[in-house]
XYZ file of C-alpha atoms in Angstrom:
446
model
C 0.000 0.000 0.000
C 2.696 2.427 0.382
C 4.225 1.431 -2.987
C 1.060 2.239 -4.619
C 0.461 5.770 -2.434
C 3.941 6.813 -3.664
C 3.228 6.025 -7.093
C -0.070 7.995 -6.762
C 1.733 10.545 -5.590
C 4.089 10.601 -8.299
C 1.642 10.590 -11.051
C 0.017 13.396 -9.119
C 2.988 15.614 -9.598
C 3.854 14.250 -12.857
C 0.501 15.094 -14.417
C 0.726 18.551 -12.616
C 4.681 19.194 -14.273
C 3.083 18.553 -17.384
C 0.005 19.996 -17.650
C 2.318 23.197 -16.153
C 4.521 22.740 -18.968
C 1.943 22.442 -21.710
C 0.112 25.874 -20.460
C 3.566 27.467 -19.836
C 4.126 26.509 -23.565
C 0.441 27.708 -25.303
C 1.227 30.923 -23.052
C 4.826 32.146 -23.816
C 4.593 30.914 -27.567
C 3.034 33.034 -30.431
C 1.155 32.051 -33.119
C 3.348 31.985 -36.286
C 1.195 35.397 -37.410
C 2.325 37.128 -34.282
C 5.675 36.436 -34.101
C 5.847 37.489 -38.112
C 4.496 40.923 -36.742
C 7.136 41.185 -34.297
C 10.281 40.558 -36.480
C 12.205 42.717 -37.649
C 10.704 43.987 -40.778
C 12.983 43.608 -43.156
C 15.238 40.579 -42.315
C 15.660 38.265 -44.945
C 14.099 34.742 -44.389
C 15.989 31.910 -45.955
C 14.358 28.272 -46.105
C 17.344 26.025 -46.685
C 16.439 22.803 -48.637
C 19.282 20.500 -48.389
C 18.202 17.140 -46.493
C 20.867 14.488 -45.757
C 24.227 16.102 -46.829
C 24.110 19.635 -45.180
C 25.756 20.077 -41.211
C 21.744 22.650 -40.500
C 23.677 23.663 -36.670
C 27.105 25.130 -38.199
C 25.044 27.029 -41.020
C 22.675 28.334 -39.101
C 25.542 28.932 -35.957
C 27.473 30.712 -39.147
C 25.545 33.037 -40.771
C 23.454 34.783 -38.381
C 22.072 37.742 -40.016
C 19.071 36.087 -41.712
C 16.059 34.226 -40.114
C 16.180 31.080 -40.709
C 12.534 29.291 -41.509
C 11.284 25.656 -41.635
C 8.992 25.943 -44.210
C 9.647 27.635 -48.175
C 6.061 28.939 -47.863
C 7.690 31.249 -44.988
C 10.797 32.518 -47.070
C 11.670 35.001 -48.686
C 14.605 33.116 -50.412
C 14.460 29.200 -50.858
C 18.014 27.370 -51.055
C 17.441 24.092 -53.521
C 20.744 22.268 -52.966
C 21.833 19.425 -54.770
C 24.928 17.473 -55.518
C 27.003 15.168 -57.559
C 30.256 13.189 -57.952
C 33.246 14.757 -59.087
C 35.904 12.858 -60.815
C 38.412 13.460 -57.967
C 35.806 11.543 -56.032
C 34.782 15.106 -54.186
C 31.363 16.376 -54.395
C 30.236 19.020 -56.965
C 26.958 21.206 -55.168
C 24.451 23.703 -56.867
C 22.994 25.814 -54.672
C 19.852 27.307 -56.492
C 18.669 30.724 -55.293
C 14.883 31.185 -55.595
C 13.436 34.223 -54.921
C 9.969 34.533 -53.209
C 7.695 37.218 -52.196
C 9.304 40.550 -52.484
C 11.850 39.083 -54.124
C 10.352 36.737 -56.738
C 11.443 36.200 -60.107
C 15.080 36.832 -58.518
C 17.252 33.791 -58.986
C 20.859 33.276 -59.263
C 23.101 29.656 -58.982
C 26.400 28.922 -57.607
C 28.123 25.810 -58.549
C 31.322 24.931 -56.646
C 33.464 21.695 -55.927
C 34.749 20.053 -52.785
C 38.150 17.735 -53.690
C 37.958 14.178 -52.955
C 40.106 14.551 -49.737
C 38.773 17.221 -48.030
C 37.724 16.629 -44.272
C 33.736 16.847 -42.938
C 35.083 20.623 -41.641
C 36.704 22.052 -45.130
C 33.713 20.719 -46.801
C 30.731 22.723 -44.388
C 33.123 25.852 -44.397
C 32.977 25.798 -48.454
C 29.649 25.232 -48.014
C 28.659 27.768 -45.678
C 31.270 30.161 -48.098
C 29.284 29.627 -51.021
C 26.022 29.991 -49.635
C 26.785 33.258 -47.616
C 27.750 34.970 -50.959
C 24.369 33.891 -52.836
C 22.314 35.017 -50.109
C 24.184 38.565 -49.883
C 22.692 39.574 -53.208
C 19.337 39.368 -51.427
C 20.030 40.832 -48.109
C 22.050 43.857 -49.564
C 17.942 45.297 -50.598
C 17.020 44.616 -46.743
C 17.855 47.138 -44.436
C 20.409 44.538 -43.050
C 22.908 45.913 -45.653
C 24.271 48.547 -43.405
C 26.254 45.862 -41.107
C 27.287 43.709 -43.704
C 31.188 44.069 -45.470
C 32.682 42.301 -47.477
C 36.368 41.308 -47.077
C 38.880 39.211 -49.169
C 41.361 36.761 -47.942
C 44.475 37.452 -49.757
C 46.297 34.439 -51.474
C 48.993 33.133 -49.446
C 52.616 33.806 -50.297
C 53.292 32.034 -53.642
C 50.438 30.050 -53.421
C 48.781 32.112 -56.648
C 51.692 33.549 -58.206
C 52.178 36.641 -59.727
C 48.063 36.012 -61.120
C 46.758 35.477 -58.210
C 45.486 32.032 -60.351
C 44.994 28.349 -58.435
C 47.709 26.629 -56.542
C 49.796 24.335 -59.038
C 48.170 21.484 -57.417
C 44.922 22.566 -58.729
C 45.558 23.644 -62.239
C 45.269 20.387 -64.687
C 47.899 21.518 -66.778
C 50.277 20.739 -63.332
C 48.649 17.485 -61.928
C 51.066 14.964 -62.128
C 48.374 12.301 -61.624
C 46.896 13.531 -65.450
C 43.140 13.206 -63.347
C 43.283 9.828 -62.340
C 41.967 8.776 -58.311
C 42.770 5.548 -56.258
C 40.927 4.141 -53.609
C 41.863 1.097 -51.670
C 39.365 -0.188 -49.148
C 39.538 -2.927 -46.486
C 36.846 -4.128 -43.968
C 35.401 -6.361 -41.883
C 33.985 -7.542 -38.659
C 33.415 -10.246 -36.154
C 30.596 -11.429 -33.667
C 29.527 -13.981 -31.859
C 27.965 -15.807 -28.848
C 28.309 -18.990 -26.911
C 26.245 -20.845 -29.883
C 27.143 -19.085 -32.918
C 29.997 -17.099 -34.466
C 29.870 -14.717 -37.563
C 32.539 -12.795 -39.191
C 33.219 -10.962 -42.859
C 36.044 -8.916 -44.345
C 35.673 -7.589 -47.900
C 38.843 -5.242 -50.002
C 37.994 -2.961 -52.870
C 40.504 -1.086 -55.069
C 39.296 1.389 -57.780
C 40.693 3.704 -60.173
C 38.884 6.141 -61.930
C 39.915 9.121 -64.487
C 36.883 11.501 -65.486
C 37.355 14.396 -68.326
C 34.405 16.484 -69.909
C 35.163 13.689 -72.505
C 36.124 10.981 -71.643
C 35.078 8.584 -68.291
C 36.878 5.742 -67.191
C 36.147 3.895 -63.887
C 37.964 0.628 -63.121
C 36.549 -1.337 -60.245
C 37.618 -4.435 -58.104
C 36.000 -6.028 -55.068
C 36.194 -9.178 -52.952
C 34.186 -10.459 -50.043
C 33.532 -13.671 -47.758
C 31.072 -13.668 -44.952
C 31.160 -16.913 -42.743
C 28.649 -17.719 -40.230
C 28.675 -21.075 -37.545
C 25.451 -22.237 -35.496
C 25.120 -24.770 -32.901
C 21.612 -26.370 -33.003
C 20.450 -29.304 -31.377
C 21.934 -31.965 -32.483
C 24.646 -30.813 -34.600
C 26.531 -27.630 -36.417
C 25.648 -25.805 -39.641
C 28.446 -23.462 -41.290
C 27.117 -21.224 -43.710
C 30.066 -19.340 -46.529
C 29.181 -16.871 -48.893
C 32.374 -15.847 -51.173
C 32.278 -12.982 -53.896
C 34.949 -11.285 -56.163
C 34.442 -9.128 -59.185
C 36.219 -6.651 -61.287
C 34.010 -3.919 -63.482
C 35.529 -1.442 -65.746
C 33.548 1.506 -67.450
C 34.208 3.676 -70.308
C 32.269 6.419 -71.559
C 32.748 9.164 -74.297
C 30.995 12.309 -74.795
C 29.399 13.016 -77.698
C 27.726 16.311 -76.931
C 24.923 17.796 -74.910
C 22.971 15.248 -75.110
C 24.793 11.951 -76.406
C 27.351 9.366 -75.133
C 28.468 6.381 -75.955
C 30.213 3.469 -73.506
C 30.861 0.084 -72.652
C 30.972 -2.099 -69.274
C 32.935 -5.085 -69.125
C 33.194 -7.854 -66.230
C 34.595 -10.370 -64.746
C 34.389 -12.894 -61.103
C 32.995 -15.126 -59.262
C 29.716 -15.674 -57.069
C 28.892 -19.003 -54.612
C 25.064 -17.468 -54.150
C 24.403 -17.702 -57.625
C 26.176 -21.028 -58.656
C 28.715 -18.814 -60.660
C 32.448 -20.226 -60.857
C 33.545 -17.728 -62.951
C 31.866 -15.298 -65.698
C 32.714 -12.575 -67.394
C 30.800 -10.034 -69.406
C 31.137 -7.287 -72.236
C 27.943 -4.912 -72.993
C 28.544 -1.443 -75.323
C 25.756 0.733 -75.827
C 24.471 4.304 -76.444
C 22.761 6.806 -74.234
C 20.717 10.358 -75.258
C 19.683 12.753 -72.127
C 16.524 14.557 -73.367
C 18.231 17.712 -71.196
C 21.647 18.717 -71.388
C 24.153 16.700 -69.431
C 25.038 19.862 -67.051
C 21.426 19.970 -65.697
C 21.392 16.625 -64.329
C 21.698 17.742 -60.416
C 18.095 19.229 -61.342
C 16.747 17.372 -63.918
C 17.241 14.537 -66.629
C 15.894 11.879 -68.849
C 17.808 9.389 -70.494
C 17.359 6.488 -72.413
C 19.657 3.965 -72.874
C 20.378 0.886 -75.253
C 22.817 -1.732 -74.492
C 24.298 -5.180 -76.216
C 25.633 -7.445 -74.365
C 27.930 -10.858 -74.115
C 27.961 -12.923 -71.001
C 30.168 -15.907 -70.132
C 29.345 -18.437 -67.306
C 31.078 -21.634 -65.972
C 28.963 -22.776 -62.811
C 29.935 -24.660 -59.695
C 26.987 -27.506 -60.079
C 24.895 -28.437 -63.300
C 22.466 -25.584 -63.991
C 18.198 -26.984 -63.655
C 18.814 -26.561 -67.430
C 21.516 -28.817 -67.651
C 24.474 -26.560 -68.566
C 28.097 -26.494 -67.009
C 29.093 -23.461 -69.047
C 27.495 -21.271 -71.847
C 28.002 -17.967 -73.354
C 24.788 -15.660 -73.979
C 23.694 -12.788 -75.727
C 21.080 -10.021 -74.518
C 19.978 -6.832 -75.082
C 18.780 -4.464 -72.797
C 16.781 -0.937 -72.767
C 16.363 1.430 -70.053
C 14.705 4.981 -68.957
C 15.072 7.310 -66.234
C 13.613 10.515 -65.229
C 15.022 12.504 -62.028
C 13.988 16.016 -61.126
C 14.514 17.748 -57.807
C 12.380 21.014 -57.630
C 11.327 23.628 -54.742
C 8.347 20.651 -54.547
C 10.729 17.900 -53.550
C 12.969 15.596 -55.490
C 11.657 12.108 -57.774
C 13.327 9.490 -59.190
C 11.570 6.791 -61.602
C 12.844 4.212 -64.057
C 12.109 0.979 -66.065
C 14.454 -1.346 -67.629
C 14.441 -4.524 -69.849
C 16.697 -7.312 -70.139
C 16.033 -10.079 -72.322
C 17.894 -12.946 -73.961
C 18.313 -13.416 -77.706
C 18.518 -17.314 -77.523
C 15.683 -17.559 -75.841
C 12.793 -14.296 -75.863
C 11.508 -16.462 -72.701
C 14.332 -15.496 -70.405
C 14.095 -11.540 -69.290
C 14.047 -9.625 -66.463
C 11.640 -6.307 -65.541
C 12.863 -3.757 -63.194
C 10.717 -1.207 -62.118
C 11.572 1.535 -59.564
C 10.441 4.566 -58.047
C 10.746 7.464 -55.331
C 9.264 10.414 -54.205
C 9.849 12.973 -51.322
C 6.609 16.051 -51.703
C 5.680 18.427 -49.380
C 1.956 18.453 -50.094
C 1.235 21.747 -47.780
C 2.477 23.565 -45.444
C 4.685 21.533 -42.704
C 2.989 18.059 -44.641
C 5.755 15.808 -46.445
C 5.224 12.419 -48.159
C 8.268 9.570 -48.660
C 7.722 6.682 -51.295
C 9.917 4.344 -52.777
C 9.793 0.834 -53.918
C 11.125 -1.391 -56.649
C 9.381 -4.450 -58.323
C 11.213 -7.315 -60.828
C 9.350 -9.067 -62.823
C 12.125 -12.372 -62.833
C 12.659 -14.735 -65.677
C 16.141 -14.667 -66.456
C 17.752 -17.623 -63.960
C 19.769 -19.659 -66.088
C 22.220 -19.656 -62.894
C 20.213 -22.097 -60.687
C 21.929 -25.567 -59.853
C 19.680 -28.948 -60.465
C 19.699 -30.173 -56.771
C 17.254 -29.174 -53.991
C 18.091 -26.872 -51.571
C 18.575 -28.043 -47.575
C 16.264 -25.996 -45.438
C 19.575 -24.734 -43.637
C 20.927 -23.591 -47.546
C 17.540 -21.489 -47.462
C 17.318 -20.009 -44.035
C 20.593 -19.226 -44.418
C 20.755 -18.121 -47.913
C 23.781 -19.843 -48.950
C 22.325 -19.717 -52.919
C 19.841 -18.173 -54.426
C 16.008 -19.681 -54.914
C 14.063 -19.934 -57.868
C 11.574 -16.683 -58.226
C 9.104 -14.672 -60.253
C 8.847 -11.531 -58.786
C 10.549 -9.709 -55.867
C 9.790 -5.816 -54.605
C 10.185 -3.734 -52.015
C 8.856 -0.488 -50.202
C 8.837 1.641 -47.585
C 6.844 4.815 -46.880
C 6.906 7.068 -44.352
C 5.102 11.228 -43.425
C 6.406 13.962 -41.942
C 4.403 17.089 -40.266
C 5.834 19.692 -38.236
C 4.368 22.498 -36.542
C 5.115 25.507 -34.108
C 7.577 28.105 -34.602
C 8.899 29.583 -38.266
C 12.045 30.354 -37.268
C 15.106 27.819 -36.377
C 17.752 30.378 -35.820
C 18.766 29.751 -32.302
C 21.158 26.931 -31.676
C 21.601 24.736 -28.792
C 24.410 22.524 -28.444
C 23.879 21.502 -24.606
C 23.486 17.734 -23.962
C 23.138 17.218 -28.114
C 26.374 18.047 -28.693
C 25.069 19.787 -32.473
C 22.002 20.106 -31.065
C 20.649 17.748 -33.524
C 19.980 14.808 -30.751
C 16.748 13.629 -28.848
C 17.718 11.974 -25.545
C 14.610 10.004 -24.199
C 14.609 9.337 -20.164
C-alpha cells in the first residue's frame, strides 16, 4: 500500500509538471502570425532545402544575419541544394537561389566543388562560403545591408603567383596524376555468442579518371562472410564468397549523347557462378543537357551485351558453361524542384537465344511536401524475374535457405517503404543549442 500511495503521488505531480509545462508553452509561444508581426521587418528569411548532406547547426551557428525558416512557404529566399560526384571523387553542389515574395522572379546559382580529400570541416566551411555569398545579393535590398562588409582573404605567399590564379596542385595543366583517383578499401567484422559465431572482411581497389570527354572507372571487389550455429543436435556453417572486377568507359558526344561500354569479370557461390565474365557497349541520349542533371534529366539507354558463365553444379537446365547474348533498354527521369525531389525508371533485359528469359525492373521514389509543414516519402522497386539460367539442379537443404547460402528460384521480388512527416510551431530555427546534443541535432529520451 505504500508502494502504490507513492506512485499515486508521483503521477500526481507528474501530471501537474506537465500539464504546467503544456500551459507554460500555449502561453509564452506566439502564433506563427504574431511572431511574423514582431520581427524585424525587413530581415531576410531563408528556407534552406538540403536534407541528408548539409551540417543545418554550423550554417545556421554561421551566418546569423538572416532568419532562418522551416517551411519555403515562410521565405523570402528558398536554397534548392543538390549534388554530384566529381571525378576526384569530391562532391560538386548547386545551390539554387529562388526568390519569393518581395523578391520573386530573382534567382541566381552557384556551382562549386569540394576535392575528394577534403575533411567533414573544409567541406561545411565551403559550403557555408558559397552559400553566404548567394544570399548577400538578397540581403544587400534589406535594411540589413548597413552591417554587412565584405572582405577578401588574400592568397597566401606564392600560393597564386604573380596572377593570383589556383595553386599548381589545382591547375590540370600541373597534376602529375593527369586526373586519375585511387581508392583502396579494407573491412570487416566479427561477432559472436556462446552458440554461434559470424565474421566478414571484404577489399575494394578502384581507379577512376573523369574528363568532360572521356570517363573511365575501373573497379575491383572481394568479399567472404562466414557464419557457424550450434543447433540441437549438430553444427551448420554457412560461406558466402564474392569477387568481381568492373571497368567503365564512356565518351561524350555532346549535350545530349554518349556512348560506352561495361565489361566484367568474377565469381559468385550465391548464384552457382564459378567464374563469368561479361562485355555490354551501348548508347545513351539525355533529353536535357548533361550539365542539368543535379536538377533534372531523362535518359534512355540501349545496351548489347555478351555474357560468359562456368557454374559450380549443373544448372536446372543442364548446362556447365554457356556464353549468352542479350539486349537491354532502359529509362530514367530525375527532377529535384522547390516541390521535392523524384526518381523513376524501367528497364528490360532479355535474352536473344531464348525471348523467354528476361528480367523487368521497375523503380520509383518520391519525397513532396503536399502543404504547409505536410511531407510524403515513397519508394519501392518491383522485378518481374525470368532470367535464372544460374540455378543448380539439386534441392536446396532448409539450412541452404534459411541461411541463404544460394539463391532460390523466383518470379517476382519488390520492395517499399513509406513514411510522413508534419511539423508544426515556430517559423524560425535560428537559435542553436548545443547543450546535452552536442550539435544540437539529438533527442535523448529518459
Amino acid at each position: 500500500m505504500v508502494w502504490r500511495r507513492a506512485e499515486s503521488r508521483w503521477w500526481s505531480v507528474g501530471a501537474v509538471v506537465f500539464v504546467g509545462l503544456v500551459l507554460s508553452g500555449v502561453g509564452g509561444s506566439r502564433p506563427a502570425a504574431a511572431q511574423d508581426a514582431g520581427r524585424e521587418t525587413d530581415r531576410l528569411r531563408v528556407f534552406l532545402d538540403c536534407p541528408g548532406f548539409c551540417d543545418q547547426t554550423h550554417t545556421r551557428s554561421e551566418i546569423e544575419w538572416v532568419d532562418w525558416v522551416r517551411d519555403r512557404e515562410d521565405s523570402d529566399v528558398h536554397v534548392l541544394v543538390s549534388t554530384r560526384t566529381t571525378g576526384s571523387g569530391g562532391r560538386e553542389y548547386t545551390l539554387a537561389f529562388i526568390g519569393r515574395n518581395d523578391f520573386e522572379g530573382l534567382g541566381d546559382e552557384i556551382v562549386f566543388a569540394t576535392s575528394g580529400d577534403a575533411t567533414p570541416d573544409e567541406q561545411r566551411d565551403e559550403f557555408v562560403g558559397a552559400l553566404a555569398l548567394g544570399l548577400g545579393r538578397y540581403a544587400v535590398r534589406t535594411s540589413t545591408r548597413v552591417r554587412l562588409r565584405v572582405q577578401h582573404q588574400a592568397d597566401e605567399a606564392g600560393a597564386g603567383g604573380a596572377g593570383g590564379g589556383p595553386p599548381p596542385g589545382q591547375d590540370p595543366a600541373n597534376d602529375p596524376w593527369d586526373f586519375w583517383v585511387f581508392n583502396v578499401g579494407l573491412n570487416g567484422n566479427a561477432s559472436g555468442e556462446s552458440r554461434q559465431t559470424s565474421s566478414s572482411y571484404s577489399g575494394s581497389l578502384s581507379a577512376n579518371r573523369t574528363t568532360e570527354q572521356w570517363k573511365l572507372n575501373l573497379r575491383g571487389r572481394f568479399s567472404k562472410r562466414e557464419s557457424t550455429f550450434e543447433l540441437t543436435d549438430n553444427s551448420v556453417t554457412s560461406i558466402v564468397e564474392t569477387w568481381s572486377a568492373t571497368g567503365l568507359l564512356v565518351k561524350s558526344l555532346g549535350d545530349h549523347w554518349s556512348i560506352g561500354s561495361t565489361g566484367s569479370a568474377g565469381r559468385s557461390t550465391f548464384t552457382n557462378q564459378d567464374f563469368f565474365w561479361s562485355f555490354t557497349p551501348g548508347v545513351e541520349y539525355n533529353v536535357f543537357p548533361y550539365d542539368e542533371t543535379t536538377r533534372r534529366s531523362l535518359t534512355i539507354q540501349y545496351l548489347v551485351g555478351l555474357t560468359h558463365w562456368d557454374y559450380e553444379e549443373r544448372t536446372i537446365f543442364g548446362e556447365e558453361s554457356e556464353t549468352r547474348l542479350n539486349h537491354q533498354l532502359s529509362a530514367g527521369l530525375n527532377l529535384v524542384q522547390p516541390w521535392g525531389q523524384s526518381f523513376v525508371s524501367l528497364s528490360g533485359l532479355q535474352y536473344l537465344h531464348d525471348t523467354d528469359f528476361y528480367r523487368v525492373d521497375l523503380f520509383g521514389s518520391l519525397n513532396i511536401r503536399l502543404f504547409r509543414g505536410f511531407s510524403l516519402r515513397v519508394s519501392g522497386n518491383y522485378s518481374w524475374v525470368a532470367d535464372q539460367l544460374y540455378l543448380p539442379a539439386g534441392d536446396l537443404s532448409d539450412e541452404d535457405i534459411l541461411l541463404q547460402i544460394q539463391a532460390r528460384e523466383t518470379n517476382r521480388r519488390y520492395f517499399t517503404s513509406f513514411g510522413i512527416t508534419y511539423r508544426f510551431g515556430s517559423i524560425f530555427n535560428n537559435v542553436v543549442n548545443p547543450r546535452f546534443g552536442g550539435g544540437g541535432e539529438r533527442m535523448f529520451f529518459f
